[in-house]
Coordinates of C-alpha atoms and ligand atoms in Angstrom, one line a residue:
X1 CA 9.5 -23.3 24.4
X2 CA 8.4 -25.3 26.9
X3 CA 7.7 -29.1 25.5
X4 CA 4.1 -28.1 26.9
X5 CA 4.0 -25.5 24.2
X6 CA 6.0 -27.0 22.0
X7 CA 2.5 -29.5 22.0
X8 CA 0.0 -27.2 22.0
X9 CA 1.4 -25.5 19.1
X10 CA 1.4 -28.1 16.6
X11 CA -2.0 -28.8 16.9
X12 CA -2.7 -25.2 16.3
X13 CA -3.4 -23.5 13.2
X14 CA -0.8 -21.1 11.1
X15 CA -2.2 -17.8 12.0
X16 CA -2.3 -14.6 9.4
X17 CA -3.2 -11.4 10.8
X18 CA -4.4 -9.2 8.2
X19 CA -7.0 -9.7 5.2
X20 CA -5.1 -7.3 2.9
X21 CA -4.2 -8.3 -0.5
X22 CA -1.0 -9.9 1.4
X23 CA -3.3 -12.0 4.2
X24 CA -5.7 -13.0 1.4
X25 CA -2.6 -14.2 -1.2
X26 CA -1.0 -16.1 1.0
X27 CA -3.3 -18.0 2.0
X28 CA -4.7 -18.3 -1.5
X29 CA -0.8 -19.6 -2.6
X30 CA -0.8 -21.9 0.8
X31 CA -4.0 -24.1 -0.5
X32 CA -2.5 -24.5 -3.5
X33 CA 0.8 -26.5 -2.0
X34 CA -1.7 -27.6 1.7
X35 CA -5.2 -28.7 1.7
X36 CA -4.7 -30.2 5.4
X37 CA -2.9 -27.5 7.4
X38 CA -5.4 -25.5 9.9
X39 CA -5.2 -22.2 8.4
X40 CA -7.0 -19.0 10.2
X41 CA -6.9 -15.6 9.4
X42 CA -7.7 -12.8 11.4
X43 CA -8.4 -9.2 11.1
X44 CA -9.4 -5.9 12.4
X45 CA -12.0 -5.5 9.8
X46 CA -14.7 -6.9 7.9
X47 CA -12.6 -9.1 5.7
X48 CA -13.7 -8.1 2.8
X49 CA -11.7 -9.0 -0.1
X50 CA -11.0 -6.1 -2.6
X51 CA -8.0 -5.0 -4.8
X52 CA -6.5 -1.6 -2.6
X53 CA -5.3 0.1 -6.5
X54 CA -8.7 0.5 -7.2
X55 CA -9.9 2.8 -4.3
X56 CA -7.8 5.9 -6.2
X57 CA -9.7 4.8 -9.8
X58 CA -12.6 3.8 -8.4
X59 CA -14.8 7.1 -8.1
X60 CA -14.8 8.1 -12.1
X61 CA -15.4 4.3 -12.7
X62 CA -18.5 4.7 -11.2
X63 CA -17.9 2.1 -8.2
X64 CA -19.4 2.5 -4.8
X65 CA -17.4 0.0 -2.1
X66 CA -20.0 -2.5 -2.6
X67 CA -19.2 -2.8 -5.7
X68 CA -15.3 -2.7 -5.2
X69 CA -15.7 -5.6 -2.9
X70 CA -15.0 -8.9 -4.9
X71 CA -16.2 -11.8 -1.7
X72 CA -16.8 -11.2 1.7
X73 CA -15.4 -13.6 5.1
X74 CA -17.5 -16.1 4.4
X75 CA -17.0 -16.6 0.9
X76 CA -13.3 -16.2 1.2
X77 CA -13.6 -18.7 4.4
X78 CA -15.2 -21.6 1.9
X79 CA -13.2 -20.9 -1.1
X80 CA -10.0 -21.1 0.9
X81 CA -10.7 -23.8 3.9
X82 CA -9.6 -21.5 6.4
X83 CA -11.6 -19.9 9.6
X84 CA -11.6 -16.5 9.3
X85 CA -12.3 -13.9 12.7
X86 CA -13.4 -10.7 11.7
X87 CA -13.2 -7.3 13.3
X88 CA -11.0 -8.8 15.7
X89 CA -7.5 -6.7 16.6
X90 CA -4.4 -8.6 17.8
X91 CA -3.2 -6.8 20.9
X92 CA 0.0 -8.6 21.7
X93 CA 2.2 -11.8 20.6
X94 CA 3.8 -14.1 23.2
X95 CA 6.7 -15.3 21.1
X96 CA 7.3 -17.6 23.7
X97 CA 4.3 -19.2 24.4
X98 CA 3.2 -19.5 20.4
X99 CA 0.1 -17.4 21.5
X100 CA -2.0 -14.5 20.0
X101 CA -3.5 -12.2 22.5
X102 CA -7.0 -10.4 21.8
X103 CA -7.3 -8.6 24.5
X104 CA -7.7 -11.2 27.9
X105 CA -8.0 -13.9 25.1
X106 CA -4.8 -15.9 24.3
X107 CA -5.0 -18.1 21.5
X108 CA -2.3 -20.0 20.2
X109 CA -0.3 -20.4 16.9
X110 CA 1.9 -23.3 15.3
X111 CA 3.4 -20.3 12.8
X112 CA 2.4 -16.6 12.8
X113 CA 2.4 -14.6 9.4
X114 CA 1.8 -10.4 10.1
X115 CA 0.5 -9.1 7.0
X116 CA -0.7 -6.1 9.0
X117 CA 0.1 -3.2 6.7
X118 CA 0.3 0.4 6.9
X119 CA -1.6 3.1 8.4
X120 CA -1.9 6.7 7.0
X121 CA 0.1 9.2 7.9
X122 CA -1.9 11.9 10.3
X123 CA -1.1 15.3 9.8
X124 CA -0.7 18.2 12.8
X125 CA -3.5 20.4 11.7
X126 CA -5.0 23.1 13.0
X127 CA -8.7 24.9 13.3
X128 CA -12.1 23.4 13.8
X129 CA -12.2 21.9 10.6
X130 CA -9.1 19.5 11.1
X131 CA -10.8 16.9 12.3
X132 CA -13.0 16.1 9.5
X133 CA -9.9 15.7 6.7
X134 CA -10.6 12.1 5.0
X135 CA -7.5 9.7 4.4
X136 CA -8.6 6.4 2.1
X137 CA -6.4 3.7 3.1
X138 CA -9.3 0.6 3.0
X139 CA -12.5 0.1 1.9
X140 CA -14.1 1.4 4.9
X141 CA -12.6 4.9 4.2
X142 CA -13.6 4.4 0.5
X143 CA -17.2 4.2 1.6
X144 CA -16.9 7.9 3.7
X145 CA -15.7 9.0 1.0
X146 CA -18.0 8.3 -1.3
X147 CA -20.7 8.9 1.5
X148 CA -18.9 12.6 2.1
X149 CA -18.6 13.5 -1.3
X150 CA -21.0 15.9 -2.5
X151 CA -23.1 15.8 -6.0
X152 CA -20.6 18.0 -7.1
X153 CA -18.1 20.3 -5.8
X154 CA -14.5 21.5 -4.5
X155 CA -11.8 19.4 -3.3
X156 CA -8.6 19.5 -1.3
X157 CA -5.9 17.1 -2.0
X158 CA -3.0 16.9 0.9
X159 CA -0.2 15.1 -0.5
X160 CA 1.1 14.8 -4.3
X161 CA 2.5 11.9 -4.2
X162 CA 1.4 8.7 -6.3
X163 CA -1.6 8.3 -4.1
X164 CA -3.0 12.3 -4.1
X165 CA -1.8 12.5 -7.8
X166 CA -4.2 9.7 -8.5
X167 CA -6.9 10.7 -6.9
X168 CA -6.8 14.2 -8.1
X169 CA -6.7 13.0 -11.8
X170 CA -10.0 10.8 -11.0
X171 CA -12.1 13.2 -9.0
X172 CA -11.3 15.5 -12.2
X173 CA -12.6 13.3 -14.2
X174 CA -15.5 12.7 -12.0
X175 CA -16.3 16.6 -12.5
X176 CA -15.1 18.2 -9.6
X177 CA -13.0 20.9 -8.6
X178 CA -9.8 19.9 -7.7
X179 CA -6.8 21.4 -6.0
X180 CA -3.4 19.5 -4.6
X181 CA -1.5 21.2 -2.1
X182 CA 2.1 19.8 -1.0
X183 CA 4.9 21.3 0.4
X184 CA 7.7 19.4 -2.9
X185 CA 8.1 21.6 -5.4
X186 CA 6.9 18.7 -7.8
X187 CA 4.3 15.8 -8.0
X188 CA 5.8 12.6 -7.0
X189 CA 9.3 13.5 -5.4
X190 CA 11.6 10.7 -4.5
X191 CA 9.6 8.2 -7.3
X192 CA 9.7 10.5 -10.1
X193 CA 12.8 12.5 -11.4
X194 CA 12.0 16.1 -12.3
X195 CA 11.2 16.0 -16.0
X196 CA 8.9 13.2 -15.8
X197 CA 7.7 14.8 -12.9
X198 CA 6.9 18.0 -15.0
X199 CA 4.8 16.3 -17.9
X200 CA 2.6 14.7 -15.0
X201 CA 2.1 18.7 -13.4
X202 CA 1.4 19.5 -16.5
X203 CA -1.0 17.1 -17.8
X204 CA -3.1 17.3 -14.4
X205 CA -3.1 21.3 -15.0
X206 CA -4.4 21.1 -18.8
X207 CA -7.0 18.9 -17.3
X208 CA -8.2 21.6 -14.6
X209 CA -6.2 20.6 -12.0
X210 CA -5.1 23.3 -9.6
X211 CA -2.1 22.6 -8.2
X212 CA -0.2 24.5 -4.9
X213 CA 3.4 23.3 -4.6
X214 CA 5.7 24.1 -2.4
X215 CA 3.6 24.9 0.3
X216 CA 1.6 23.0 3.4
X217 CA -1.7 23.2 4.6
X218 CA -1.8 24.7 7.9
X219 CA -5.4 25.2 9.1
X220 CA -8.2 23.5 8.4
X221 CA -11.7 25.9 9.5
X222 CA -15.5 24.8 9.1
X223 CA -17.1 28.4 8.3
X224 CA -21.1 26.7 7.9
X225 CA -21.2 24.3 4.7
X226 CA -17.4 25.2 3.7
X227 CA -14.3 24.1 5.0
X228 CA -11.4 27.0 4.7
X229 CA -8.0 25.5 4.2
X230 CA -5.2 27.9 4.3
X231 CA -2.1 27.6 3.5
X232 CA 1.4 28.8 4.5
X233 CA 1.6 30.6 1.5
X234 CA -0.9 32.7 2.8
X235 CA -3.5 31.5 0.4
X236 CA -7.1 30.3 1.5
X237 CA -9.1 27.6 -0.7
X238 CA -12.1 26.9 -0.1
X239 CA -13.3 23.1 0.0
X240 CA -16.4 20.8 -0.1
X241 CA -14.2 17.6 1.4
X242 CA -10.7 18.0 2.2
X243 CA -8.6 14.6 1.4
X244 CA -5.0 13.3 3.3
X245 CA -2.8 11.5 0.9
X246 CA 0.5 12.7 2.5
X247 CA 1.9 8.9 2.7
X248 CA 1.9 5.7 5.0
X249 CA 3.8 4.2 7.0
X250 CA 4.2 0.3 7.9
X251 CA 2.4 -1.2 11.4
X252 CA 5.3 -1.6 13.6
X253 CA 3.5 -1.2 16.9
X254 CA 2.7 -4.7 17.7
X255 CA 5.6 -5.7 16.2
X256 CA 7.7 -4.0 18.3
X257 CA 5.9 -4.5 21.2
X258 CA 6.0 -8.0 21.2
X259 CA 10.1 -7.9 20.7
X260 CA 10.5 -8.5 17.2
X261 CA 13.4 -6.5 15.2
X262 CA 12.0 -3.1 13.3
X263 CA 13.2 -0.8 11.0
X264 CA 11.2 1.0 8.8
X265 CA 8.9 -1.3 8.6
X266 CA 8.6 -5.6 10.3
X267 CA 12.2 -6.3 9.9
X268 CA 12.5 -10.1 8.1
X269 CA 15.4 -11.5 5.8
X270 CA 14.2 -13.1 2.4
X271 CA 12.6 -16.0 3.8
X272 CA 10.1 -13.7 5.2
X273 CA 10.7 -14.5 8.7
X274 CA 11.2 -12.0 11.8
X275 CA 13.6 -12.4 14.7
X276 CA 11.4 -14.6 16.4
X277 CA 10.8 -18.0 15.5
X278 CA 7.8 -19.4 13.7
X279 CA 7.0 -15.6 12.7
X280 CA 6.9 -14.3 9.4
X281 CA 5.6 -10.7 8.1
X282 CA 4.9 -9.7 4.5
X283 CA 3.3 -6.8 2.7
X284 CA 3.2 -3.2 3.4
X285 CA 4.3 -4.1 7.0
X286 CA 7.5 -5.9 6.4
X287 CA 10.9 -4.8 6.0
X288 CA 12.4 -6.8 3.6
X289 CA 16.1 -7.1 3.5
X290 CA 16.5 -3.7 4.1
X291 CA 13.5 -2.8 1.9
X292 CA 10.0 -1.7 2.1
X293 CA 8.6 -1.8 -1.1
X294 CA 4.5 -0.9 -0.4
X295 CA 3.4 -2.2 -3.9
X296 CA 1.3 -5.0 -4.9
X297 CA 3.7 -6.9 -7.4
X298 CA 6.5 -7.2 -4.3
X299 CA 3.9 -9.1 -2.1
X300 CA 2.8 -11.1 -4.4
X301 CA 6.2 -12.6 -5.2
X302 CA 6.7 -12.8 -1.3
X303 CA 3.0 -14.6 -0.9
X304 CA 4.7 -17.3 -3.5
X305 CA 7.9 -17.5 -1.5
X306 CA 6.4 -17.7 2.1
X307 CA 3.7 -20.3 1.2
X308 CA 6.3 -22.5 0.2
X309 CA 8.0 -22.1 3.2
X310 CA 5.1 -22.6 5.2
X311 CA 4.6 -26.1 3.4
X312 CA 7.9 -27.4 4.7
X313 CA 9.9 -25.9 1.7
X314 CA 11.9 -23.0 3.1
X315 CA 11.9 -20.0 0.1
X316 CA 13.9 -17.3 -0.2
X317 CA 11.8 -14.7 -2.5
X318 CA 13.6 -13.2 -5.2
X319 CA 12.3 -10.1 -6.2
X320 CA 12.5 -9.0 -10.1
X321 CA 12.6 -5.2 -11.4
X322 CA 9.4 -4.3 -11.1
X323 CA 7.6 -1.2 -12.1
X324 CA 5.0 0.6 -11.2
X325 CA 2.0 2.0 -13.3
X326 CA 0.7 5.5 -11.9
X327 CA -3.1 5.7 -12.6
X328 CA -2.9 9.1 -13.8
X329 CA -5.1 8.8 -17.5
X330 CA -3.9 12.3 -18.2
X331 CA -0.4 11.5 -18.6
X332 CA 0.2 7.3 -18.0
X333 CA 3.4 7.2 -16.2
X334 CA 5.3 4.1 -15.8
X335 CA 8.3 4.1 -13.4
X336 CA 10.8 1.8 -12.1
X337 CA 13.3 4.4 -9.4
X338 CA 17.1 3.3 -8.9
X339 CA 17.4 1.7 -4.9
X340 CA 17.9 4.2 -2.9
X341 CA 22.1 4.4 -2.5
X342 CA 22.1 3.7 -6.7
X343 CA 25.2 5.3 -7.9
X344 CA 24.7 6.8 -11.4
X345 CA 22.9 10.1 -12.8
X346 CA 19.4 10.3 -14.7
X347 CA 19.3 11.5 -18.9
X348 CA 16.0 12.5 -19.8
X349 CA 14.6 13.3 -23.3
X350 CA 11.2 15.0 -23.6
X351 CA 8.4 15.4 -26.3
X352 CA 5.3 17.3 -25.2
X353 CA 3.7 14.8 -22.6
X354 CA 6.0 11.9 -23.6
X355 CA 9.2 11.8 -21.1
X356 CA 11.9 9.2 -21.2
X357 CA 14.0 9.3 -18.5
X358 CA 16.5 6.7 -17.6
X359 CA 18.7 5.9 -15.0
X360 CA 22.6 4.8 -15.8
X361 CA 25.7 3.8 -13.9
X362 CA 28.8 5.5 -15.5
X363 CA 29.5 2.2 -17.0
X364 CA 26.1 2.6 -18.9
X365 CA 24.0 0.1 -17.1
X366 CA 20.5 1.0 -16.9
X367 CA 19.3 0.9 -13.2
X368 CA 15.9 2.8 -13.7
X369 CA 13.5 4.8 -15.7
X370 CA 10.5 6.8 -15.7
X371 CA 8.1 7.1 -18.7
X372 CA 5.3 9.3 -19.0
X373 CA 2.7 9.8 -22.4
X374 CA 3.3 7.3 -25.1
X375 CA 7.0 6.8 -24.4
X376 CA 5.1 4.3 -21.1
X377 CA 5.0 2.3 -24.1
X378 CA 8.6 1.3 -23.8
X379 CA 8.0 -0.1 -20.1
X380 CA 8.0 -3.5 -20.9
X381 CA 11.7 -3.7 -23.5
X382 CA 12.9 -1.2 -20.2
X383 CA 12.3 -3.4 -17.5
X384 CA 14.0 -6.3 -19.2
X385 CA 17.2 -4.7 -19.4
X386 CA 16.9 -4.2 -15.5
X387 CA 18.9 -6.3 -13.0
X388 CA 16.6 -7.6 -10.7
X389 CA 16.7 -6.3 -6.9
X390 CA 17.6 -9.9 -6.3
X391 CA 19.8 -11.8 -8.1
Ligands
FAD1 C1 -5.3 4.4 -2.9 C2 -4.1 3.4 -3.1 C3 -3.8 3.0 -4.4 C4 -2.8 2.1 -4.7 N1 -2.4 1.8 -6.0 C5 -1.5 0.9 -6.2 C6 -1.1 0.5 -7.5 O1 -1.7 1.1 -8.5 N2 -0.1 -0.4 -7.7 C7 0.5 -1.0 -6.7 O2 1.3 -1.9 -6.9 N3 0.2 -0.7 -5.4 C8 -0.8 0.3 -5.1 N4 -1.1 0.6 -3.8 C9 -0.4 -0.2 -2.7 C10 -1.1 -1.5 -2.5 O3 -2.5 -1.4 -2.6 C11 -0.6 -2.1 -1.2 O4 0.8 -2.4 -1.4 C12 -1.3 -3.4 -0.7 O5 -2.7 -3.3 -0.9 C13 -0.9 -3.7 0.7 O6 -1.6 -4.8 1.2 P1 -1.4 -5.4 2.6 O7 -2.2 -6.6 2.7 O8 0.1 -5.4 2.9 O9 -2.0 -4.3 3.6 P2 -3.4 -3.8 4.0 O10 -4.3 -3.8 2.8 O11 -3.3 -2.5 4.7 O12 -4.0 -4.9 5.0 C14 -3.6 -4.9 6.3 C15 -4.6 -5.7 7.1 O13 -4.2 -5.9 8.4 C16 -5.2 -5.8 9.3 N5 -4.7 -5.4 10.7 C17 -3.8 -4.4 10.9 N6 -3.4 -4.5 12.2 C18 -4.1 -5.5 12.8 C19 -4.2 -6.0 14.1 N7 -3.5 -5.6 15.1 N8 -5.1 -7.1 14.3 C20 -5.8 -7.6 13.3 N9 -5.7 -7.1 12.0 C21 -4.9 -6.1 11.8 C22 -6.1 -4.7 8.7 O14 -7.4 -4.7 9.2 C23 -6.0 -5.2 7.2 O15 -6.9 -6.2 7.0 C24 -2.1 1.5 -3.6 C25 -2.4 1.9 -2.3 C26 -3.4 2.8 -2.0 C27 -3.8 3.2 -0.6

């Protein structure tokens, strides 16, 4: 950095791109330890400020995206002392230069934060009806959703992982027909372990769900007001509204472009920061350590870590255990999965609905669980005797 730079940068503002439930805690956390610090966020949509969790609960609550949204820009801009651009995409980072680019636009940063997140998954489908399969990854989506979605009717589900398995349970409740498709041959594969797994199938199917495991969809076909999904199985349902929920994956692209280390996701260490200096990444975009963890309760904890840094304090965060409620009413599932590379073997005892299934190293140390029915009940002694990820 040249000591021209070096200048110009400290009288810029710390940048965060993103106004995600990462972007928006941060900054919230920042004001808290600065009230002087130029802050700006920026993001490629409206900035509304919502809580993601709710878009899979949201429909048999009753709540249109209007009502999901807790404060728009401007509110958020007041309440937090920051400017905020809206509908505004970062097309490159001169790590360098400390500048932003917006297309011909350079602007530039004292310290850069990408809380950028993840996009959906698309999948390779065929037949003229492909292009009209919904994925709900923000608020925007939630509102063609609920725009698309007919009085009442039949839907599709792509994908029975947490997401799909959520949404399937609410649009049940909302009334409507609902089939999941996926190609595991249970719900939630890699989260859940197999018996757990099994009181959740069968759950959603006492409540009417109609669930296709073990198979993809592989053409999607408008035939007038239906759309005709068939399957490799060689079955055909037919659909009012076909949804995606066959997974994200965390924004890289600009990342990477720019020069910065990637893995899986924004590769940073546990003081947040990327291989460039003054840069930072957290939330569903960010590579932790080795980990991405696309929850809410992870970011939060790193939201608390980085703004300290970003007030002069540098924080390593130091995640706990931390489990995960599935929103599935029909059977509540609480689960908190070994890392990946966990040596030990799961034991799983099971009452109608009510699994407990825990995860042990051969010298008995519990490393994980899953709980469905009223044995989620337990979540909260379980969790305690976890080791944090951590320590
Ligand atoms: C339906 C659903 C249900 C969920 N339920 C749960 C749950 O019950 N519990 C739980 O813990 N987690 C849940 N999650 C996960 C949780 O919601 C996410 O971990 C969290 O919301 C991610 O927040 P984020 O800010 O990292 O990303 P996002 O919310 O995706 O925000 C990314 C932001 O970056 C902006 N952006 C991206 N690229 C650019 C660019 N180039 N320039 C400018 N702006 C850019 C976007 O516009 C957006 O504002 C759920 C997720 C979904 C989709």
């Amino acid at each position: 950095m040249t000591s021209e730079t070096r200048e110009q940068s400290s009288a810029a503002p710390i940048v965060i791109v993103g106004s995600g439930l990462a972007g928006y805690s941060l900054a919230r956390e920042f004001r808290k330890l600065d009230t002087d610090t130029p802050l700006m966020l920026i993001t490629a949509d409206d900035g509304t400020s919502y809580s993601k969790p709710m878009l899979s609960t949201g429909f048999s609550k009753g709540k249109t995206a209007a009502e999901l949204a807790q404060a728009d820009a401007g509110a958020m801009a007041e309440q937090l002392q920051m400017d905020i651009r809206t509908s505004t995409r970062i097309t490159g980072i001169d790590t360098d230069a400390h500048e932003l680019q917006i297309g011909s636009e350079r602007l530039p940063y004292r310290k850069l934060v990408l809380a950028t997140g993840a996009e959906v998954i698309t999948l390779d489908l065929s037949g003229s009806g492909a292009g009209e399969v919904l994925s709900i990854n923000d608020l925007s989506d939630y509102q063609r959703f609920r725009e698309r979605l007919p009085e009442a009717g039949r839907v599709v589900i792509l994908g029975a992982g947490l997401i799909g398995c959520e949404f399937a349970n609410d649009l049940r409740n909302g009334g409507y027909q609902v089939s999941l498709v996926a190609p595991s041959v249970q719900v939630m594969p890699g989260l859940l372990p197999d018996e757990a797994a099994g009181a959740v199938q069968d759950a959603l199917a006492q409540e009417g769900v109609s669930l296709h495991l073990g198979t993809t969809a592989e053409r999607i076909d408008r035939i007038g007001t239906e759309l005709s999904v068939t399957l490799a199985s060689g079955e055909v349902l037919t659909a009012d509204l076909v949804v995606s929920a066959v997974g994200l994956r965390p924004r890289t692209a600009l990342a990477r472009a720019a020069g910065l280390s990637t893995g899986h996701g924004i590769a940073v260490n546990r003081a947040q920061e990327t291989s460039a200096p003054d840069v930072y990444a957290l939330g569903d975009g960010a590579e932790v350590d080795g980990l991405v963890l696309m929850y809410v309760l992870p970011l939060m904890a790193s939201a608390r870590a980085l703004a300290k840094t970003l007030a002069g304090e540098r924080t390593e965060v130091r995640w706990g255990a931390m489990p995960v409620m599935v929103k599935t009413p029909c059977c509540p599932t609480a689960v908190c999965p070994p890392l990946s590379g966990a040596e030990g073997s799961w034991e799983s005892q099971r009452q109608g609905n009510s699994v407990k299934a825990v995860f042990r190293d051969a010298g008995g140390r519990l490393l994980g669980f899953a709980l469905t029915g009223d044995a989620a009940l337990e979540k909260q002694a379980l969790t305690r005797e976890l080791p944090p990820i951590h320590s």
